[in-house]
Amino acid sequence: MFVFQLESQKLNRMNRLDRKPPPPPPNQDTDDNARSHAILETKQFLDKRKIRTLIHPPYSPGLNPIEKVWSWMNREVEQSEGRII
């Protein structure tokens, strides 16, 4: 009896899931703090179309690992005085 109830509950849940269409993907825009993203016309355009904005933090080169590589490469080139390294 208990097993039958569990199976019945599973089937009911599965049937309910099958009837619901999946939600549409949200409209998203990625805001990288560019000046063009902050102007009123852009904000109105996005609001009118119900586009959600994902805001990124300001650029932080100290937190970006590749910047350490570029810094090292710049030092090597400057110290090489034209030599091939």
GROMACS .gro file of C-alpha atoms in nm:
model
   85
    1MET     CA    1   0.000   0.000   0.000
    2PHE     CA    2   0.278   0.244   0.097
    3VAL     CA    3   0.474   0.177  -0.225
    4PHE     CA    4   0.161   0.237  -0.431
    5GLN     CA    5   0.105   0.574  -0.259
    6LEU     CA    6   0.463   0.682  -0.328
    7GLU     CA    7   0.439   0.582  -0.693
    8SER     CA    8   0.106   0.759  -0.721
    9GLN     CA    9   0.253   1.077  -0.569
   10LYS     CA   10   0.549   1.063  -0.809
   11LEU     CA   11   0.317   1.026  -1.107
   12ASN     CA   12   0.103   1.318  -0.991
   13ARG     CA   13   0.409   1.540  -0.956
   14MET     CA   14   0.543   1.435  -1.295
   15ASN     CA   15   0.207   1.507  -1.460
   16ARG     CA   16   0.195   1.852  -1.304
   17LEU     CA   17   0.548   1.926  -1.424
   18ASP     CA   18   0.464   1.812  -1.774
   19ARG     CA   19   0.167   2.050  -1.796
   20LYS     CA   20   0.361   2.363  -1.708
   21PRO     CA   21   0.558   2.519  -1.992
   22PRO     CA   22   0.912   2.617  -1.902
   23PRO     CA   23   0.954   2.984  -1.815
   24PRO     CA   24   1.093   3.201  -2.092
   25PRO     CA   25   1.457   3.299  -2.054
   26PRO     CA   26   1.492   3.644  -1.898
   27ASN     CA   27   1.603   3.931  -2.116
   28GLN     CA   28   1.934   4.045  -1.976
   29ASP     CA   29   2.188   4.313  -2.049
   30THR     CA   30   2.537   4.320  -1.905
   31ASP     CA   31   2.633   4.663  -1.775
   32ASP     CA   32   3.010   4.708  -1.761
   33ASN     CA   33   2.987   5.064  -1.627
   34ALA     CA   34   3.042   5.216  -1.971
   35ARG     CA   35   2.920   5.574  -1.995
   36SER     CA   36   2.670   5.478  -2.266
   37HIS     CA   37   2.492   5.246  -2.021
   38ALA     CA   38   2.428   5.528  -1.775
   39ILE     CA   39   2.251   5.772  -2.008
   40LEU     CA   40   1.878   5.820  -1.966
   41GLU     CA   41   1.788   5.701  -2.317
   42THR     CA   42   1.957   5.365  -2.262
   43LYS     CA   43   1.785   5.316  -1.926
   44GLN     CA   44   1.446   5.404  -2.077
   45PHE     CA   45   1.506   5.165  -2.368
   46LEU     CA   46   1.586   4.877  -2.131
   47ASP     CA   47   1.298   4.958  -1.893
   48LYS     CA   48   1.044   4.978  -2.176
   49ARG     CA   49   1.144   4.631  -2.297
   50LYS     CA   50   1.166   4.489  -1.943
   51ILE     CA   51   1.531   4.398  -1.991
   52ARG     CA   52   1.706   4.322  -1.664
   53THR     CA   53   2.051   4.473  -1.617
   54LEU     CA   54   2.335   4.276  -1.462
   55ILE     CA   55   2.573   4.528  -1.312
   56HIS     CA   56   2.943   4.446  -1.287
   57PRO     CA   57   3.174   4.610  -1.034
   58PRO     CA   58   3.412   4.879  -1.159
   59TYR     CA   59   3.721   4.754  -1.341
   60SER     CA   60   3.981   4.637  -1.090
   61PRO     CA   61   4.310   4.543  -1.260
   62GLY     CA   62   4.455   4.435  -0.926
   63LEU     CA   63   4.195   4.159  -0.906
   64ASN     CA   64   4.253   4.034  -1.260
   65PRO     CA   65   4.532   3.770  -1.269
   66ILE     CA   66   4.627   3.835  -1.633
   67GLU     CA   67   4.725   4.193  -1.539
   68LYS     CA   68   5.013   4.051  -1.333
   69VAL     CA   69   5.138   3.869  -1.644
   70TRP     CA   70   5.116   4.185  -1.858
   71SER     CA   71   5.299   4.381  -1.587
   72TRP     CA   72   5.577   4.121  -1.575
   73MET     CA   73   5.604   4.117  -1.956
   74ASN     CA   74   5.625   4.498  -1.971
   75ARG     CA   75   5.910   4.497  -1.717
   76GLU     CA   76   6.095   4.227  -1.913
   77VAL     CA   77   6.062   4.420  -2.240
   78GLU     CA   78   6.172   4.747  -2.081
   79GLN     CA   79   6.476   4.580  -1.921
   80SER     CA   80   6.573   4.390  -2.235
   81GLU     CA   81   6.685   4.709  -2.416
   82GLY     CA   82   6.597   4.563  -2.752
   83ARG     CA   83   6.730   4.213  -2.690
   84ILE     CA   84   6.514   3.920  -2.782
   85ILE     CA   85   6.404   3.743  -2.467
   0.00000   0.00000   0.00000
